[in-house]
Coordinates of C-alpha atoms and ligand atoms in Angstrom, one line a residue:
M208 CA -220.4 15.7 123.2
A209 CA -217.5 14.1 121.3
T210 CA -216.7 15.3 117.9
T211 CA -217.5 12.9 115.1
R212 CA -214.8 11.7 112.7
A213 CA -216.6 13.6 109.9
S214 CA -216.5 16.9 111.7
A215 CA -212.9 16.4 112.7
A216 CA -212.0 15.8 109.1
L217 CA -214.0 18.9 108.1
A218 CA -212.2 20.9 110.8
G219 CA -208.9 19.7 109.5
L220 CA -209.8 20.7 106.0
G221 CA -211.2 24.1 107.0
V222 CA -208.3 25.0 109.3
T223 CA -205.6 23.9 106.8
G224 CA -207.3 25.6 103.9
G225 CA -207.8 28.7 106.0
S226 CA -204.2 28.8 107.1
V227 CA -202.9 28.3 103.5
G228 CA -205.2 31.0 102.4
L229 CA -203.9 33.3 105.2
A230 CA -200.3 32.6 104.3
E231 CA -200.9 33.4 100.6
L232 CA -202.7 36.6 101.5
L233 CA -200.0 37.7 104.0
T234 CA -197.3 36.9 101.4
R235 CA -199.1 39.0 98.8
L236 CA -199.7 41.9 101.2
A237 CA -196.1 41.8 102.5
G238 CA -194.6 41.3 99.0
T239 CA -191.9 39.2 100.5
G240 CA -191.5 36.5 97.8
P241 CA -193.3 33.3 96.7
G242 CA -196.3 32.1 98.5
P243 CA -196.2 28.6 100.1
V244 CA -198.1 26.8 97.3
E245 CA -195.7 28.2 94.7
A246 CA -192.6 27.5 96.8
V247 CA -193.6 23.9 97.5
A248 CA -194.6 23.3 93.9
E249 CA -191.3 24.7 92.6
A250 CA -189.3 22.8 95.2
F251 CA -191.1 19.7 94.0
I252 CA -190.3 20.5 90.4
D253 CA -186.6 21.1 91.2
A254 CA -186.5 17.7 92.9
T255 CA -187.8 16.1 89.7
P256 CA -185.3 13.7 88.1
A257 CA -185.2 13.2 84.3
W258 CA -187.4 10.2 84.2
L259 CA -190.2 11.8 86.2
K260 CA -190.1 15.0 84.2
D261 CA -190.2 12.8 81.1
L262 CA -193.2 10.9 82.5
A263 CA -195.0 14.2 83.5
I264 CA -194.6 15.7 80.0
A265 CA -195.5 12.4 78.3
L266 CA -198.7 12.1 80.4
F267 CA -199.7 15.8 80.6
G268 CA -197.7 17.6 77.9
T269 CA -197.8 21.3 78.4
A270 CA -200.6 20.9 81.0
D271 CA -198.0 19.4 83.4
K272 CA -198.4 22.4 85.7
V273 CA -202.1 22.0 85.9
A274 CA -201.6 18.3 86.8
L275 CA -199.1 19.3 89.5
G276 CA -201.5 21.9 90.9
V277 CA -204.3 19.4 91.1
G278 CA -201.9 16.9 92.7
I279 CA -200.9 19.4 95.4
V280 CA -204.5 20.2 96.2
V281 CA -205.4 16.5 96.5
V282 CA -202.3 15.8 98.7
M283 CA -203.0 18.8 100.9
A284 CA -206.6 17.8 101.3
G285 CA -205.5 14.3 102.4
L286 CA -203.0 15.8 104.9
A287 CA -205.6 18.2 106.2
V288 CA -208.1 15.4 106.9
A289 CA -205.3 13.4 108.5
A290 CA -204.6 16.4 110.8
G291 CA -208.2 16.7 111.8
L292 CA -208.5 13.0 112.6
A293 CA -205.2 13.0 114.5
E294 CA -206.2 15.9 116.5
R295 CA -209.5 14.2 117.4
A296 CA -207.6 11.0 118.4
R297 CA -205.3 13.0 120.6
T298 CA -205.1 16.6 121.5
V299 CA -202.1 18.5 119.8
R300 CA -201.2 15.6 117.6
G301 CA -203.0 17.1 114.5
A302 CA -201.6 20.5 115.4
V303 CA -198.1 19.1 115.4
L304 CA -198.7 17.7 111.9
L305 CA -199.9 21.1 110.7
A306 CA -196.9 22.8 112.2
V307 CA -194.6 20.3 110.5
L308 CA -196.3 21.1 107.2
A309 CA -195.8 24.8 107.8
V310 CA -192.1 24.2 108.5
V311 CA -191.7 22.2 105.3
A312 CA -193.4 25.0 103.3
A313 CA -191.1 27.6 105.1
V314 CA -188.0 25.6 104.1
A315 CA -189.2 25.5 100.5
T316 CA -189.7 29.3 100.7
L317 CA -186.3 29.8 102.2
V318 CA -184.4 28.0 99.4
R319 CA -186.3 29.6 96.5
P320 CA -184.1 32.1 94.5
D321 CA -186.8 34.7 95.0
G322 CA -187.5 33.6 98.6
G323 CA -185.2 33.8 101.6
A324 CA -185.5 33.9 105.4
L325 CA -187.6 37.1 105.3
A326 CA -190.2 35.4 103.0
T327 CA -190.9 32.6 105.5
W328 CA -192.8 34.6 108.2
P329 CA -196.2 34.5 106.5
V330 CA -196.2 30.7 106.3
L331 CA -194.9 30.3 109.8
V332 CA -197.4 32.7 111.4
S333 CA -200.3 31.1 109.5
G334 CA -199.1 27.6 110.3
L335 CA -199.0 28.5 114.0
A336 CA -202.5 30.1 113.8
G337 CA -203.8 27.0 112.0
A338 CA -202.3 24.7 114.6
L339 CA -203.8 26.7 117.5
A340 CA -207.2 26.9 115.8
L341 CA -207.2 23.1 115.3
V342 CA -206.5 22.5 119.0
G343 CA -209.2 25.0 120.0
L344 CA -211.7 23.5 117.6
L345 CA -211.3 19.8 118.5
R346 CA -210.6 20.3 122.2
P347 CA -212.7 17.6 124.0
A348 CA -215.8 19.1 125.6
P349 CA -215.6 19.3 129.5
L350 CA -217.5 16.5 131.3
D351 CA -218.5 18.8 134.2
P352 CA -222.3 19.3 133.9
A353 CA -222.0 22.6 135.8
R354 CA -220.2 23.9 132.7
A355 CA -223.1 23.2 130.3
M356 CA -223.5 26.9 129.7
A357 CA -219.8 27.3 128.9
D358 CA -220.2 24.3 126.6
R359 CA -222.8 26.1 124.5
K360 CA -220.4 28.9 124.1
V361 CA -217.6 26.5 123.2
L362 CA -219.8 24.9 120.5
D363 CA -220.8 28.3 119.2
R364 CA -217.2 29.3 119.0
R365 CA -216.4 26.1 117.3
R366 CA -219.1 26.6 114.7
L367 CA -217.8 30.1 114.1
L368 CA -214.2 28.9 113.7
L369 CA -215.3 26.1 111.5
G370 CA -217.3 28.5 109.3
A371 CA -214.3 30.8 109.0
G372 CA -212.0 27.9 108.2
A373 CA -214.3 26.6 105.6
V374 CA -214.6 30.0 104.0
G375 CA -210.8 30.2 104.0
G376 CA -210.5 26.8 102.5
L377 CA -213.0 27.5 99.8
A378 CA -211.2 30.7 99.0
V379 CA -207.9 28.8 98.5
V380 CA -209.5 26.0 96.5
G381 CA -211.4 28.6 94.4
G382 CA -208.3 30.7 93.9
S383 CA -206.2 27.7 93.0
V384 CA -208.8 26.4 90.5
T385 CA -209.1 29.7 88.7
R386 CA -205.4 30.1 88.7
F387 CA -204.7 26.6 87.3
A388 CA -207.7 26.6 84.9
G389 CA -207.0 30.1 83.7
G390 CA -203.4 29.3 83.0
T391 CA -200.8 31.8 84.0
P392 CA -201.4 35.4 84.7
T393 CA -200.2 37.5 81.8
A394 CA -200.3 40.8 83.7
G395 CA -197.1 42.7 84.1
A396 CA -195.7 42.5 80.6
A397 CA -195.5 46.2 79.8
P398 CA -195.2 46.7 76.0
L399 CA -191.6 47.5 75.0
D400 CA -190.6 50.1 72.5
L401 CA -189.0 47.6 70.2
P402 CA -186.5 49.3 67.8
V403 CA -186.5 48.7 64.0
P404 CA -184.0 45.8 63.5
A405 CA -180.6 46.9 62.2
S406 CA -180.7 43.5 60.4
P407 CA -184.3 42.5 59.6
A408 CA -185.3 38.9 59.0
P409 CA -186.1 37.9 55.4
R410 CA -189.7 38.3 54.2
V411 CA -191.3 34.9 54.0
P412 CA -192.0 34.2 50.3
P413 CA -195.2 32.2 49.5
S414 CA -192.9 29.4 48.2
A415 CA -191.6 28.8 51.8
T416 CA -195.0 27.6 52.9
L417 CA -197.3 24.9 51.5
D418 CA -201.0 25.3 51.3
V419 CA -202.1 22.0 52.8
P420 CA -205.1 21.9 55.2
G421 CA -204.1 20.6 58.6
L422 CA -200.4 21.2 58.0
T423 CA -198.7 23.0 60.9
P424 CA -198.3 26.7 60.0
W425 CA -194.8 27.6 59.1
R426 CA -194.8 30.5 61.6
T427 CA -196.1 29.6 65.1
P428 CA -198.2 32.4 66.6
N429 CA -197.1 33.3 70.1
A430 CA -200.4 32.1 71.6
D431 CA -199.8 28.6 70.1
F432 CA -196.1 28.4 70.9
Y433 CA -195.4 25.4 73.2
R434 CA -194.4 26.3 76.7
I435 CA -192.0 24.2 78.8
D436 CA -190.3 25.5 82.0
T437 CA -190.0 24.8 85.7
A438 CA -191.9 27.9 86.8
F439 CA -195.1 27.0 88.6
V440 CA -196.0 30.7 88.6
V441 CA -194.6 32.8 85.7
P442 CA -191.9 35.1 87.0
Q443 CA -192.8 38.8 86.7
V444 CA -189.8 40.8 85.8
D445 CA -189.8 44.6 86.1
P446 CA -188.3 45.9 82.8
E447 CA -187.2 49.1 84.5
S448 CA -184.9 47.4 87.0
W449 CA -183.9 44.4 84.8
T450 CA -180.2 44.0 84.1
L451 CA -178.0 41.4 82.5
R452 CA -174.8 40.7 84.3
V453 CA -172.0 39.1 82.2
H454 CA -169.2 37.7 84.5
G455 CA -167.0 34.8 85.2
L456 CA -163.9 34.1 83.0
V457 CA -163.9 37.6 81.4
E458 CA -161.6 40.5 81.3
R459 CA -164.2 42.9 82.7
E460 CA -167.7 42.4 84.0
V461 CA -170.5 43.9 81.9
V462 CA -173.9 45.0 83.2
L463 CA -176.6 45.9 80.6
T464 CA -179.9 47.5 81.3
L465 CA -182.9 47.0 79.1
D466 CA -182.7 50.5 77.7
E467 CA -179.1 49.9 76.8
L468 CA -180.0 46.6 75.1
L469 CA -182.8 48.2 73.1
A470 CA -180.4 51.0 72.0
E471 CA -178.1 48.4 70.3
D472 CA -178.2 47.2 66.7
L473 CA -180.7 44.4 67.0
V474 CA -180.9 41.4 64.7
E475 CA -184.1 39.7 63.6
A476 CA -184.0 36.0 62.7
W477 CA -186.4 33.1 62.1
I478 CA -185.4 30.3 64.5
T479 CA -187.2 27.0 65.2
L480 CA -187.0 26.2 68.9
C481 CA -187.6 22.7 70.2
C482 CA -187.6 20.9 73.5
V483 CA -185.4 17.9 74.3
S484 CA -188.5 16.3 75.8
N485 CA -190.2 16.3 72.4
E486 CA -191.0 12.7 71.5
V487 CA -190.7 11.6 67.8
G488 CA -193.7 13.1 66.1
G489 CA -194.4 15.4 69.2
S490 CA -195.5 19.0 69.3
L491 CA -192.9 20.6 71.6
I492 CA -191.5 22.7 68.8
G493 CA -192.3 26.1 67.2
N494 CA -191.0 28.6 64.7
A495 CA -190.9 32.3 65.4
R496 CA -189.3 35.5 64.3
W497 CA -187.0 36.6 67.1
L498 CA -185.5 40.0 67.7
G499 CA -182.5 40.5 69.8
L500 CA -178.9 41.4 70.4
P501 CA -176.3 38.8 69.3
V502 CA -174.9 37.1 72.4
R503 CA -171.4 37.5 70.9
T504 CA -171.7 41.3 71.2
V505 CA -171.8 41.2 75.0
L506 CA -169.3 38.4 75.2
E507 CA -166.8 40.5 73.1
R508 CA -167.4 43.5 75.3
A509 CA -166.7 41.4 78.4
G510 CA -163.6 39.9 76.8
V511 CA -163.8 36.1 77.2
R512 CA -160.7 34.4 78.6
D513 CA -159.0 31.6 76.7
D514 CA -159.7 28.9 79.3
A515 CA -163.5 29.3 79.0
D516 CA -165.5 26.8 77.0
M517 CA -169.1 27.3 78.2
V518 CA -171.6 30.0 79.1
L519 CA -174.0 29.2 81.9
S520 CA -177.1 31.4 81.5
R521 CA -179.2 31.9 84.6
S522 CA -182.8 33.0 85.0
V523 CA -184.3 35.1 87.8
D524 CA -186.0 31.9 89.0
G525 CA -183.0 29.6 89.4
F526 CA -183.0 27.8 86.1
S527 CA -179.7 27.5 84.2
A528 CA -178.5 26.3 80.8
S529 CA -175.0 25.3 79.7
T530 CA -174.2 26.5 76.2
P531 CA -171.0 25.7 74.5
L532 CA -169.0 28.9 74.0
E533 CA -168.3 28.3 70.3
V534 CA -172.0 28.3 69.3
L535 CA -172.4 31.7 71.0
T536 CA -169.3 33.2 69.3
D537 CA -169.6 31.8 65.7
D538 CA -171.7 33.6 63.1
R539 CA -175.1 32.1 63.9
D540 CA -177.9 34.2 65.3
A541 CA -177.6 33.3 69.0
L542 CA -179.7 36.1 70.4
L543 CA -180.5 37.8 73.7
A544 CA -184.1 38.0 72.4
V545 CA -186.5 40.8 73.4
G546 CA -189.0 40.3 70.5
M547 CA -191.1 37.4 69.3
N548 CA -193.1 37.6 66.1
G549 CA -193.2 41.4 66.2
T550 CA -194.1 42.0 69.9
E551 CA -192.2 41.8 73.2
L552 CA -191.9 38.4 74.6
P553 CA -195.0 37.1 76.3
P554 CA -194.5 36.6 80.1
E555 CA -194.6 32.8 79.7
H556 CA -191.9 33.0 77.0
G557 CA -189.4 34.9 79.1
Y558 CA -190.3 38.6 79.2
P559 CA -188.3 40.8 79.0
V560 CA -185.2 39.0 77.8
R561 CA -184.4 35.3 76.9
V562 CA -181.8 33.5 75.0
V563 CA -182.5 31.7 71.7
V564 CA -179.7 29.7 70.0
P565 CA -180.2 28.0 66.6
G566 CA -179.3 24.3 66.7
L567 CA -179.6 23.6 70.4
Y568 CA -182.5 22.2 72.5
G569 CA -184.1 24.8 74.8
Y570 CA -182.8 23.2 78.0
V571 CA -179.1 24.0 77.1
S572 CA -179.7 27.4 75.5
A573 CA -183.0 29.1 75.6
T574 CA -183.1 30.6 79.2
K575 CA -186.2 32.7 79.8
W576 CA -186.4 35.6 82.3
L577 CA -182.7 35.9 81.8
A578 CA -180.6 37.4 84.6
E579 CA -177.0 36.6 84.0
L580 CA -174.4 34.9 81.8
E581 CA -171.5 33.3 83.6
V582 CA -168.6 32.6 81.3
T583 CA -167.1 29.3 82.7
R584 CA -166.1 25.8 81.8
F585 CA -168.0 22.5 81.4
A586 CA -165.6 21.1 84.0
D587 CA -166.5 23.7 86.6
R588 CA -170.3 24.2 86.3
T589 CA -173.3 22.1 85.6
A590 CA -176.8 23.3 84.5
Y591 CA -180.2 22.8 86.0
W592 CA -181.2 19.7 83.9
T593 CA -177.6 18.3 83.8
D594 CA -177.9 17.9 87.6
R595 CA -181.1 15.9 87.0
G596 CA -179.7 13.3 84.6
W597 CA -179.7 15.1 81.2
S598 CA -176.7 15.6 79.0
P599 CA -174.6 18.8 79.5
R600 CA -174.7 19.4 75.8
G601 CA -177.9 19.2 73.7
P602 CA -177.5 19.8 69.9
V603 CA -180.9 19.3 68.2
K604 CA -181.2 15.9 66.5
I605 CA -182.5 15.9 62.9
S606 CA -186.2 14.9 62.8
S607 CA -189.4 15.0 60.9
R608 CA -193.1 14.7 61.6
I609 CA -196.3 13.8 59.7
D610 CA -199.1 16.3 60.4
V611 CA -201.6 15.0 57.8
P612 CA -203.2 12.6 57.6
R613 CA -203.6 12.2 61.3
G614 CA -203.3 8.7 62.7
A615 CA -206.2 6.3 63.0
R616 CA -208.2 8.0 60.2
T617 CA -210.3 6.3 57.6
L618 CA -209.4 7.8 54.2
T619 CA -210.9 7.4 50.7
A620 CA -208.8 5.5 48.1
G621 CA -207.2 7.8 45.5
E622 CA -204.9 10.8 46.0
V623 CA -204.1 11.4 49.7
V624 CA -202.0 14.4 50.7
V625 CA -199.3 13.4 53.2
A626 CA -197.5 16.5 54.7
G627 CA -195.6 17.7 57.6
V628 CA -192.5 19.5 58.8
A629 CA -188.8 18.5 59.1
W630 CA -186.0 20.1 61.0
A631 CA -182.2 20.1 61.6
Q632 CA -181.5 23.5 63.0
H633 CA -178.4 25.2 61.8
T634 CA -177.7 22.4 59.3
G635 CA -180.9 22.6 57.3
I636 CA -183.0 20.0 55.6
A637 CA -181.9 18.8 52.2
A638 CA -184.5 16.1 51.6
V639 CA -187.5 14.4 53.0
D640 CA -188.6 10.9 52.1
V641 CA -191.8 9.0 52.8
R642 CA -192.2 5.2 53.1
I643 CA -195.5 3.3 52.7
D644 CA -195.9 0.0 54.4
G645 CA -192.1 -0.4 54.8
G646 CA -191.6 -0.2 51.1
P647 CA -189.0 1.9 49.2
W648 CA -188.3 5.5 50.3
Q649 CA -190.0 8.0 48.0
A650 CA -188.9 11.7 47.7
A651 CA -191.4 14.2 49.1
E652 CA -191.6 17.7 47.7
L653 CA -190.1 20.5 49.9
A654 CA -191.2 24.1 50.4
D655 CA -188.4 26.6 49.8
E656 CA -185.8 26.9 52.6
L657 CA -185.8 30.3 54.2
S658 CA -183.0 29.6 56.6
V659 CA -181.1 26.6 57.8
D660 CA -182.3 27.5 61.3
T661 CA -185.9 26.8 60.7
W662 CA -188.0 23.8 60.0
R663 CA -189.1 23.0 56.4
Q664 CA -192.6 21.9 55.3
W665 CA -192.9 18.9 53.0
V666 CA -195.7 17.2 51.0
Y667 CA -196.1 13.8 49.4
R668 CA -199.0 13.0 47.1
W669 CA -199.9 9.4 47.6
D670 CA -202.1 7.3 45.4
A671 CA -203.7 5.3 48.2
P672 CA -205.1 1.8 47.6
A673 CA -207.7 0.4 49.9
G674 CA -206.5 -1.4 53.0
D675 CA -204.6 -0.8 56.2
H676 CA -201.4 1.2 55.7
S677 CA -198.5 2.7 57.6
L678 CA -196.8 5.9 56.6
E679 CA -193.3 6.8 57.8
V680 CA -191.1 9.9 57.2
R681 CA -187.4 10.5 57.3
A682 CA -185.3 13.6 56.8
T683 CA -181.8 14.2 55.4
G684 CA -179.7 17.2 56.4
H685 CA -177.5 19.4 54.2
D686 CA -174.6 17.6 55.9
G687 CA -175.8 14.3 54.5
E688 CA -177.0 13.0 57.9
V689 CA -180.0 10.7 57.5
Q690 CA -182.6 10.6 60.3
T691 CA -182.0 7.3 62.1
E692 CA -184.6 4.6 62.5
E693 CA -183.0 3.6 65.8
I694 CA -185.5 4.3 68.6
Q695 CA -184.2 6.3 71.6
G696 CA -186.2 8.0 74.4
V697 CA -185.9 11.7 75.2
V698 CA -183.5 11.1 78.1
P699 CA -180.6 12.1 78.2
D700 CA -180.2 14.2 75.0
G701 CA -183.3 13.9 72.7
A702 CA -185.4 11.2 71.1
T703 CA -184.6 9.4 67.8
G704 CA -186.6 7.1 65.5
L705 CA -189.1 7.6 62.7
H706 CA -192.6 9.1 63.0
R707 CA -195.2 6.6 61.8
V708 CA -198.9 7.1 61.2
E709 CA -201.4 4.2 60.7
V710 CA -204.3 4.8 58.4
V711 CA -207.2 2.9 56.9
V712 CA -208.1 3.5 53.3
E713 CA -211.5 2.5 51.9
Ligands
MTE1313 N1 -186.1 30.3 83.1 C1 -186.3 29.2 82.4 N2 -186.0 29.2 81.1 C2 -186.2 28.0 80.3 C3 -186.7 26.9 80.9 C4 -187.0 26.9 82.3 O1 -187.5 25.9 82.9 N3 -186.8 28.1 83.0 N4 -186.9 25.8 80.2 C5 -186.1 25.6 78.9 C6 -186.7 24.6 78.1 S1 -186.5 23.0 78.6 C7 -187.2 24.9 76.8 S2 -187.6 23.6 75.8 C8 -187.5 26.3 76.4 C9 -189.0 26.4 76.0 O2 -189.2 27.7 75.7 P1 -190.7 28.2 75.5 O3 -191.5 27.8 76.7 O4 -190.7 29.6 75.2 O5 -191.2 27.4 74.3 O6 -187.2 27.2 77.4 C10 -186.0 26.9 78.2 N5 -185.8 28.1 79.0
MO1314 MO1 -187.1 21.7 76.9

């Protein structure tokens, strides 16, 4: 009895799913490093050039990882079906395809910063098992009628294998779906005994916030803080064994444990962090109260040599950021942060220690899951995103956003409250203006400025006549810089242009 195409496809799916499931299970049991799914996803992310990252974030926003997860499942399912069909067409052909996939996953595991040669055996063993199972399952039935009895046994064995494979496949799909749908695991972030700051952040006076419904809150709660990173699975860092190594162009290497860091005089500061991939009017920005040790303290201790002009911060998962030395040694609150809004860092925001630097986009400063600071030179080292087409330096560009009214709304004629936020980190916002239908710029009212490192809320009360209208906003910094109208995309160093909202007034 020849196998039908449908059951060959099913066998491919079952065997592939089962062997991925086995590899994940063995990896977890052995504790050797990343599983194959994570390794392949992260290798894919690492191969992502600026335009593709840009597209993924534009299409999926902070759900980019869910999209990648779904994409991987779909591609794997396609390859699994192909392996089943190939095996049916010709014995061993599908098995070779599975073996090649296993080798690809093994290479991805090999090159991961948390992987290595030892971490590859689960995927290789499972790949081999899958390949053998596929051959066994789809082996053509013998033509010899004298072996009818044996045939029955073969069929039973096939059914058994198919069942096992299908269960494995379901387990993988189920596990993946719950993982992607449930977001990232938050286990493992042991609460830290955060000290009282030696230099506390200022209290936020009521005058620093505006009471406008729909306006973004001045302080972004941790749970609402945007998340952007290359980690398909959130790195779990053990606070007990965590160290920061400061090396490179220094007089003496410094190694700091978490206890040592927490015993220092810590500084608390309000800092607005934003992503270079934030489109004009976008939401990849948040404001939090960070607690940490000034980066300059550890740099002073290490003794930076005169020929250095950059610090490359590296994470445990292979990300890196190039930060100009001068912004880490001047008097701004560039922090090795351990606290965010009064608690330890959430796992997805870099637990236990990350960098936060006022005035720079995250990709050149805000390394999460920090592992080391290499004091170096822009001429000698390049950072993660620089290697993928982004600028080596990324000072934040002055910008502003309209939060209310939201676009495409129908409003009632009369007073309409227009409000939003504006930012120019480490320069500060001096003025915000609003323009209706391309007319003259009109001054908006500003909430008080708590720090030049944070965004500022603004409001403009508009006497709205009936009709279709466009609202635009523009910010001016304390240095006199006026937000440009010139439109530029996010690559290579941040978007420019004005945020515009279209409304209908009746
Ligand atoms: N380890 C690591 N740190 C990282 C990144 C990353 O991919 N890996 N992304 C950076 C980027 S591009 C930004 S915008 C900020 C975002 O920080 P958040 O996720 O806490 O908002 O983290 C930065 N730090
Ligand atoms: Mo970013």
